[in-house]
Short mmCIF file of C-alpha atoms in Angstrom, two decimals:
data_model
loop_
_atom_site.label_atom_id
_atom_site.label_comp_id
_atom_site.label_asym_id
_atom_site.label_seq_id
_atom_site.Cartn_x
_atom_site.Cartn_y
_atom_site.Cartn_z
CA UNK Q 10 13.17 8.57 29.41
CA UNK Q 11 16.98 7.58 27.78
CA UNK Q 12 17.39 7.86 24.33
CA UNK Q 13 19.97 5.24 22.52
CA UNK Q 14 22.81 7.72 20.21
CA UNK Q 15 22.05 5.93 16.60
CA UNK Q 16 25.21 7.67 14.67
CA UNK Q 17 27.34 4.91 16.70
CA UNK Q 18 25.81 2.27 16.36
CA UNK Q 19 24.98 2.44 12.41
CA UNK Q 20 29.39 2.51 11.94
CA UNK Q 21 28.70 -1.50 13.63
CA UNK Q 22 26.70 -1.89 10.26
CA UNK Q 23 29.25 0.47 7.88
CA UNK Q 24 31.08 -0.85 5.33
CA UNK Q 25 31.62 -2.56 2.21
CA UNK Q 26 28.38 -4.08 0.63
CA UNK Q 27 26.47 -1.32 2.76
CA UNK Q 28 23.77 -0.21 0.65
CA UNK Q 29 21.68 3.79 2.38
CA UNK Q 30 18.00 4.11 1.73
CA UNK Q 31 16.29 5.13 -0.68
CA UNK Q 32 15.83 8.83 -1.05
CA UNK Q 33 13.45 9.68 2.00
CA UNK Q 34 9.43 11.77 0.99
CA UNK Q 35 9.58 15.08 1.98
CA UNK Q 36 9.89 16.65 4.65
CA UNK Q 37 12.93 18.86 7.06
CA UNK Q 38 15.53 18.50 9.35
CA UNK Q 39 16.15 14.82 7.47
CA UNK Q 40 19.86 12.74 8.95
CA UNK Q 41 21.88 10.67 7.17
CA UNK Q 42 20.34 7.49 7.65
CA UNK Q 43 21.75 4.74 8.87
CA UNK Q 44 24.03 2.67 6.33
CA UNK Q 45 23.76 -1.10 7.18
CA UNK Q 46 22.09 -4.96 5.53
CA UNK Q 47 21.14 -4.32 2.43
CA UNK Q 48 18.02 -4.67 0.62
CA UNK Q 49 18.45 -6.79 -2.52
CA UNK Q 50 21.32 -8.65 -3.08
CA UNK Q 51 22.44 -12.77 -4.29
CA UNK Q 52 19.56 -15.35 -3.71
CA UNK Q 53 18.73 -16.16 0.29
CA UNK Q 54 20.75 -19.15 1.32
CA UNK Q 55 17.01 -21.04 2.92
CA UNK Q 56 16.96 -23.62 5.38
CA UNK Q 57 13.50 -24.42 6.28
CA UNK Q 58 9.74 -22.61 5.33
CA UNK Q 59 7.66 -24.29 7.71
CA UNK Q 60 4.07 -24.00 9.71
CA UNK Q 61 2.64 -24.56 12.56
CA UNK Q 62 -0.92 -23.91 14.93
CA UNK Q 63 1.40 -23.52 19.12
CA UNK Q 64 -1.34 -22.82 22.24
CA UNK Q 65 -5.39 -22.95 22.80
CA UNK Q 66 -7.45 -25.02 23.55
CA UNK Q 67 -10.65 -27.89 23.23
CA UNK Q 68 -14.06 -26.10 24.11
CA UNK Q 69 -17.55 -27.91 23.84
CA UNK Q 70 -20.55 -26.25 22.74
CA UNK Q 71 -24.16 -27.91 23.95
CA UNK Q 72 -26.99 -26.42 23.30
CA UNK Q 73 -27.36 -24.64 20.00
CA UNK Q 74 -29.55 -25.72 16.88
CA UNK Q 75 -29.42 -27.59 13.87
CA UNK Q 76 -29.55 -26.02 10.93
CA UNK Q 77 -29.29 -27.40 6.77
CA UNK Q 78 -26.71 -25.25 5.14
CA UNK Q 79 -25.92 -26.17 1.25
CA UNK Q 80 -22.03 -24.85 0.69
CA UNK Q 81 -21.77 -24.77 -3.06
CA UNK Q 82 -24.51 -24.25 -6.60
CA UNK Q 83 -26.69 -27.28 -6.92
CA UNK Q 84 -25.53 -29.28 -3.89
CA UNK Q 85 -28.21 -31.43 -1.49
CA UNK Q 86 -28.53 -29.28 1.53
CA UNK Q 87 -26.40 -31.05 4.73
CA UNK Q 88 -27.63 -31.02 8.01
CA UNK Q 89 -24.64 -29.30 10.23
CA UNK Q 90 -24.94 -29.95 14.09
CA UNK Q 91 -22.88 -26.34 16.09
CA UNK Q 92 -22.23 -28.99 19.68
CA UNK Q 93 -19.81 -30.83 20.40
CA UNK Q 94 -15.90 -29.84 20.25
CA UNK Q 95 -14.00 -27.08 18.76
CA UNK Q 96 -10.10 -26.14 18.37
CA UNK Q 97 -9.60 -22.69 19.32
CA UNK Q 98 -7.37 -20.06 20.42
CA UNK Q 99 -4.61 -21.18 19.14
CA UNK Q 100 -1.97 -18.57 16.84
CA UNK Q 101 0.04 -19.41 13.59
CA UNK Q 102 3.48 -18.87 13.26
CA UNK Q 103 5.53 -18.69 9.58
CA UNK Q 104 9.77 -19.78 9.84
CA UNK Q 105 11.77 -18.96 7.20
CA UNK Q 106 15.81 -20.33 8.59
CA UNK Q 107 19.11 -20.01 7.05
CA UNK Q 108 21.01 -22.40 5.99
CA UNK Q 109 23.71 -19.40 7.68
CA UNK Q 110 22.15 -17.84 10.34
CA UNK Q 111 24.60 -14.06 12.27
CA UNK Q 112 22.10 -13.59 14.56
CA UNK Q 113 22.19 -15.23 17.47
CA UNK Q 114 18.54 -16.35 18.24
CA UNK Q 115 15.32 -16.11 15.84
CA UNK Q 116 13.33 -13.10 16.19
CA UNK Q 117 9.39 -12.59 15.80
CA UNK Q 118 7.14 -10.33 14.48
CA UNK Q 119 4.39 -9.76 16.06
CA UNK Q 120 1.39 -7.54 14.44
CA UNK Q 121 -0.66 -4.59 16.25
CA UNK Q 122 -4.61 -4.73 16.25
CA UNK Q 123 -6.61 -5.13 13.79
CA UNK Q 124 -4.01 -6.54 11.54
CA UNK Q 125 -1.92 -10.10 11.21
CA UNK Q 126 1.51 -11.07 9.69
CA UNK Q 127 0.87 -9.84 6.79
CA UNK Q 128 2.34 -6.38 8.54
CA UNK Q 129 5.24 -7.75 8.05
CA UNK Q 130 5.38 -9.62 4.98
CA UNK Q 131 5.68 -6.23 2.26
CA UNK Q 132 4.55 -3.14 2.20
CA UNK Q 133 1.19 -1.75 0.43
CA UNK Q 134 3.12 0.42 -2.24
CA UNK Q 135 4.64 -3.22 -2.67
CA UNK Q 136 8.39 -2.86 -0.93
CA UNK Q 137 9.67 -5.97 0.08
CA UNK Q 138 8.84 -5.90 4.47
CA UNK Q 139 10.68 -6.37 7.28
CA UNK Q 140 11.04 -10.36 7.29
CA UNK Q 141 12.59 -10.29 4.52
CA UNK Q 142 15.42 -7.36 5.26
CA UNK Q 143 15.89 -8.79 8.83
CA UNK Q 144 16.56 -12.28 6.32
CA UNK Q 145 18.55 -10.92 4.51
CA UNK Q 146 20.20 -9.34 7.71
CA UNK Q 147 20.90 -12.10 9.21
CA UNK Q 148 18.78 -13.76 11.21
CA UNK Q 149 15.38 -16.80 11.33
CA UNK Q 150 12.42 -14.97 11.00
CA UNK Q 151 8.87 -16.11 13.05
CA UNK Q 152 6.04 -14.00 11.43
CA UNK Q 153 2.76 -14.64 13.57
CA UNK Q 154 -0.94 -14.44 13.18
CA UNK Q 155 -2.33 -14.27 17.08
CA UNK Q 156 -4.86 -15.65 17.97
CA UNK Q 157 -8.08 -14.46 16.32
CA UNK Q 158 -6.61 -12.60 13.79
CA UNK Q 159 -5.36 -14.29 10.58
CA UNK Q 160 -4.79 -17.84 9.66
CA UNK Q 161 -4.94 -18.52 12.98
CA UNK Q 162 -8.18 -19.27 11.83
CA UNK Q 163 -11.98 -17.73 14.18
CA UNK Q 164 -14.12 -19.12 16.82
CA UNK Q 165 -17.06 -18.96 17.57
CA UNK Q 166 -18.85 -16.10 19.22
CA UNK Q 167 -20.41 -14.24 22.06
CA UNK Q 168 -20.14 -18.82 23.42
CA UNK Q 169 -16.18 -18.94 23.12
CA UNK Q 170 -14.90 -14.83 21.90
CA UNK Q 171 -17.21 -13.00 24.50
CA UNK Q 172 -17.98 -9.66 22.98
CA UNK Q 173 -18.57 -8.90 19.53
CA UNK Q 174 -15.19 -8.51 16.71
CA UNK Q 175 -14.73 -4.74 16.67
CA UNK Q 176 -13.82 -3.62 12.24
CA UNK Q 177 -11.70 -1.38 11.71
CA UNK Q 178 -13.37 1.61 9.46
CA UNK Q 179 -11.10 2.51 6.16
CA UNK Q 180 -10.69 6.19 8.32
CA UNK Q 181 -10.62 5.49 11.40
CA UNK Q 182 -7.13 4.25 11.03
CA UNK Q 183 -6.35 7.71 8.68
CA UNK Q 184 -6.09 9.81 11.93
CA UNK Q 185 -5.51 6.96 14.38
CA UNK Q 186 -2.68 5.50 12.97
CA UNK Q 187 -1.03 9.61 11.61
CA UNK Q 188 -1.16 9.04 8.48
CA UNK Q 189 -3.34 12.32 8.33
CA UNK Q 190 -5.03 14.63 11.19
CA UNK Q 191 -8.10 12.52 11.58
CA UNK Q 192 -10.35 15.72 9.80
CA UNK Q 193 -8.52 14.73 6.71
CA UNK Q 194 -10.07 11.70 5.43
CA UNK Q 195 -11.72 11.53 2.65
CA UNK Q 196 -13.34 8.58 0.78
CA UNK Q 197 -12.22 10.00 -1.99
CA UNK Q 198 -8.47 9.99 -2.10
CA UNK Q 199 -8.11 12.91 -4.40
CA UNK Q 200 -9.46 14.33 -1.09
CA UNK Q 201 -8.11 13.04 1.98
CA UNK Q 202 -4.95 15.48 3.79
CA UNK Q 203 -2.31 13.78 5.24
CA UNK Q 204 1.22 15.31 7.19
CA UNK Q 205 2.94 17.43 4.56
CA UNK Q 206 6.47 15.12 5.73
CA UNK Q 207 4.19 11.93 5.78
CA UNK Q 208 5.85 9.04 5.21
CA UNK Q 209 3.61 6.43 5.14
CA UNK Q 210 2.93 5.24 1.21
CA UNK Q 211 0.15 7.78 0.97
CA UNK Q 212 -1.20 6.67 -2.46
CA UNK Q 213 -1.75 2.92 -1.10
CA UNK Q 214 -3.84 3.59 1.31
CA UNK Q 215 -6.68 1.12 0.27
CA UNK Q 216 -3.96 -1.20 -0.13
CA UNK Q 217 -2.85 -1.44 3.12
CA UNK Q 218 -6.86 -1.32 4.05
CA UNK Q 219 -6.93 -4.51 2.66
CA UNK Q 220 -5.79 -5.89 5.09
CA UNK Q 221 -8.14 -5.02 8.42
CA UNK Q 222 -9.55 -8.08 9.92
CA UNK Q 223 -11.48 -8.09 12.65
CA UNK Q 224 -11.14 -8.16 16.20
CA UNK Q 225 -11.51 -8.42 19.64
CA UNK Q 226 -11.16 -6.45 23.00
CA UNK Q 227 -11.88 -9.31 25.60
CA UNK Q 228 -9.31 -11.45 24.10
CA UNK Q 229 -5.50 -10.75 25.97
CA UNK Q 230 -5.84 -13.18 27.65
CA UNK Q 231 -6.39 -15.70 24.99
CA UNK Q 232 -3.84 -13.64 22.88
CA UNK Q 233 -1.39 -14.05 25.80
CA UNK Q 234 -1.36 -17.52 26.53
CA UNK Q 235 -0.59 -18.23 22.67
CA UNK Q 236 2.21 -15.63 22.62
CA UNK Q 237 3.10 -17.43 25.62
CA UNK Q 238 3.28 -21.01 24.35
CA UNK Q 239 4.57 -19.76 21.25
CA UNK Q 240 7.52 -18.69 23.30
CA UNK Q 241 8.32 -21.83 25.26
CA UNK Q 242 8.13 -23.44 21.64
CA UNK Q 243 10.72 -22.33 19.96
CA UNK Q 244 12.52 -20.36 21.86
CA UNK Q 245 15.22 -18.23 22.69
CA UNK Q 246 13.98 -15.99 21.03
CA UNK Q 247 14.17 -12.22 20.54
CA UNK Q 248 10.25 -10.62 20.37
CA UNK Q 249 9.76 -7.54 18.10
CA UNK Q 250 5.99 -6.41 18.09
CA UNK Q 251 4.20 -4.04 17.49
CA UNK Q 252 1.24 -1.75 18.89
CA UNK Q 253 -1.18 -3.98 20.33
CA UNK Q 254 1.13 -6.78 19.87
CA UNK Q 255 3.74 -4.40 22.63
CA UNK Q 256 1.65 -5.68 25.22
CA UNK Q 257 2.12 -9.42 24.35
CA UNK Q 258 5.90 -9.25 24.24
CA UNK Q 259 6.92 -7.23 27.24
CA UNK Q 260 4.37 -9.57 29.29
CA UNK Q 261 6.65 -12.27 27.62
CA UNK Q 262 9.31 -11.26 28.93
CA UNK Q 263 8.07 -11.46 32.23
CA UNK Q 264 6.84 -14.49 31.58
CA UNK Q 265 10.03 -16.45 30.55
CA UNK Q 266 12.36 -13.30 31.13
CA UNK Q 267 14.86 -17.46 30.41
CA UNK Q 268 13.50 -17.43 27.03
CA UNK Q 269 13.70 -13.99 26.03
CA UNK Q 270 17.08 -12.20 24.57
CA UNK Q 271 15.58 -8.55 23.50
CA UNK Q 272 12.68 -7.06 23.11
CA UNK Q 273 11.49 -5.01 20.30
CA UNK Q 274 8.56 -2.51 21.18
CA UNK Q 275 7.59 -0.25 17.77
CA UNK Q 276 5.13 1.62 18.79
CA UNK Q 277 4.01 -0.33 21.38
CA UNK Q 278 0.31 0.87 22.69
CA UNK Q 279 0.24 -0.79 25.99
CA UNK Q 280 2.38 -2.05 28.43
CA UNK Q 281 2.36 -4.33 32.19
CA UNK Q 282 1.48 -2.46 35.02
CA UNK Q 283 2.88 -0.67 37.74
CA UNK Q 284 2.78 -3.66 39.76
CA UNK Q 285 4.79 -5.81 37.49
CA UNK Q 286 8.02 -7.09 38.85
CA UNK Q 287 10.59 -5.13 36.13
CA UNK Q 288 13.75 -6.38 38.18
CA UNK Q 289 12.59 -9.57 36.44
CA UNK Q 290 14.08 -8.36 32.98
CA UNK Q 291 16.92 -7.15 33.58
CA UNK Q 292 19.19 -9.07 31.72
CA UNK Q 293 16.73 -8.70 28.39
CA UNK Q 294 17.61 -5.68 26.76
CA UNK Q 295 14.53 -3.52 25.87
CA UNK Q 296 14.44 -0.73 23.22
CA UNK Q 297 11.38 1.60 21.41
CA UNK Q 298 11.25 3.25 18.54
CA UNK Q 299 9.03 6.04 18.22
CA UNK Q 300 7.80 7.12 14.85
CA UNK Q 301 6.50 10.98 14.23
CA UNK Q 302 3.44 13.61 15.38
CA UNK Q 303 2.34 11.74 18.28
CA UNK Q 304 1.72 15.51 19.19
CA UNK Q 305 -1.30 15.44 17.11
CA UNK Q 306 -4.02 13.54 19.73
CA UNK Q 307 -4.01 12.90 23.63
CA UNK Q 308 -4.35 9.46 22.38
CA UNK Q 309 -0.57 8.73 21.74
CA UNK Q 310 0.36 11.49 24.64
CA UNK Q 311 -1.04 9.16 27.31
CA UNK Q 312 -0.14 5.98 25.60
CA UNK Q 313 3.91 7.69 25.13
CA UNK Q 314 3.91 8.70 28.88
CA UNK Q 315 2.64 5.05 29.86
CA UNK Q 316 5.43 3.10 28.17
CA UNK Q 317 7.47 5.80 29.38
CA UNK Q 318 6.86 4.88 32.66
CA UNK Q 319 7.27 1.30 31.72
CA UNK Q 320 10.90 1.57 30.49
CA UNK Q 321 11.81 3.82 33.65
CA UNK Q 322 10.52 0.05 35.57
CA UNK Q 323 12.82 -1.34 33.81
CA UNK Q 324 15.53 1.01 33.81
CA UNK Q 325 15.72 1.33 37.75
CA UNK Q 326 14.96 -2.55 37.93
CA UNK Q 327 18.58 -2.28 36.66
CA UNK Q 328 17.53 -3.06 33.31
CA UNK Q 329 18.09 -1.98 30.42
CA UNK Q 330 15.33 0.33 28.24
CA UNK Q 331 16.19 2.47 25.89
CA UNK Q 332 14.89 4.39 22.83
CA UNK Q 333 15.11 5.61 18.95
CA UNK Q 334 12.50 8.17 18.75
CA UNK Q 335 12.77 9.06 14.22
CA UNK Q 336 12.59 13.65 15.48
CA UNK Q 337 14.77 13.15 18.48
CA UNK Q 338 16.78 11.71 15.53
CA UNK Q 339 16.17 13.97 12.85
CA UNK Q 340 13.83 11.64 10.77
CA UNK Q 341 10.31 13.12 9.79
CA UNK Q 342 7.48 12.06 8.81
CA UNK Q 343 7.30 8.21 10.39
CA UNK Q 344 3.25 7.17 10.60
CA UNK Q 345 2.60 4.91 13.08
CA UNK Q 346 2.85 1.98 10.90
CA UNK Q 347 6.97 2.37 10.08
CA UNK Q 348 6.88 -1.32 8.69
CA UNK Q 349 5.06 0.04 5.53
CA UNK Q 350 6.52 4.01 5.86
CA UNK Q 351 8.85 5.04 2.56
CA UNK Q 352 11.86 5.51 4.85
CA UNK Q 353 10.66 1.77 6.11
CA UNK Q 354 14.45 0.30 5.67
CA UNK Q 355 16.36 2.59 7.08
CA UNK Q 356 13.82 2.62 10.33
CA UNK Q 357 14.88 -2.03 10.36
CA UNK Q 358 18.76 -0.61 9.97
CA UNK Q 359 18.71 1.24 13.16
CA UNK Q 360 16.49 -1.84 14.66
CA UNK Q 361 19.11 -4.10 13.61
CA UNK Q 362 22.35 -1.75 15.23
CA UNK Q 363 21.01 -2.16 18.27
CA UNK Q 364 20.36 -5.91 18.03
CA UNK Q 365 24.12 -5.77 17.39
CA UNK Q 366 25.47 -3.36 20.24
CA UNK Q 367 23.71 -5.93 22.78
CA UNK Q 368 25.69 -8.52 21.31
CA UNK Q 369 22.39 -9.67 19.95
CA UNK Q 370 24.53 -11.31 15.61
CA UNK Q 371 26.88 -13.60 15.87
CA UNK Q 372 30.02 -11.77 13.98
CA UNK Q 373 30.53 -8.31 16.46
CA UNK Q 374 33.10 -8.17 18.45
CA UNK Q 375 32.86 -7.50 21.54
CA UNK Q 376 35.83 -4.75 21.37
CA UNK Q 377 33.69 -2.98 19.01
CA UNK Q 378 30.54 -3.14 20.84
CA UNK Q 379 28.97 -0.03 22.64
CA UNK Q 380 29.92 0.64 26.09
CA UNK Q 381 26.44 0.89 28.24
CA UNK Q 382 26.05 3.24 31.14
CA UNK Q 383 23.76 5.20 32.50
CA UNK Q 384 21.55 2.58 32.64
CA UNK Q 385 20.97 1.13 29.31
CA UNK Q 386 22.18 3.45 27.00
CA UNK Q 387 24.64 3.12 25.16
CA UNK Q 388 26.90 5.36 23.70
#
């Protein structure tokens, strides 16, 4: 496994106006954070804010019983016929485009399972999220709600979406997202036990859980089709994906290697099979970002092995597959929800520096970019 040398990448963005990350939370082994784009500053110069739905199909239902529904108190009932045609399986995207972007391509932010684009908008404790970070760093930003989530809307289940939705309990994510061990969860916030070095804003766990939405375990094909339609509509672009979204980003690159300019997978939970043609990705740099405590559960150990295998396939095919491993960089305590952790801006700066090192920013001279060697390692 290759790991990129972040010290050299951090130097790309240091200079006048650079701002250090806010002081980290408790924990040993801290490394100086990467300096880069400011997280505050003058108002952004926005060219356009827009939103749209993309993908999907028309489905038709028949044979379902009619019923009467009272929609508002005091209103007469309406007889509802659930049979007919429905627009389904589309996804939602919100685009914020800058007046003078520094990035060569817009960046798509894709969320994980049981979540929506809120993942990137504002952290649970009220700090600006990665949407604002990457806008200030000079990127046009596209925040998505995948098919079946948030503003993308639902469809009838099981008539259209096979199976039934999965609802995450408040306590499930405590261990799964590596805030602490699963037995550290308690409904009483004062009784919850987190990892001693956790960087997740612990007091805001309940606020985070307000973001949770149902998801299906049977709709990957439809979700992928909608992301592929989004790529065809707005790209060339960079895809930044998280958790369940990782597999959709990897496959989007395989399906449209002429459209995707880079894939950044933050703790991806899945990857294409060994039979996938990684040679299609020779010209698309890939980056995977990992937090801490992956050894806490067999689930994450198995996930990491699968992602390492996919990165190895990309490198063996002559492509670039880099890794930012935060504990290996001397930064401990990041959870699965890295974009919400107290050092989220520092992690984003490392990602932004990696993009600059691969020529994805307009004002990074070629002679200043780290040379690539050893199958994609920057240094």
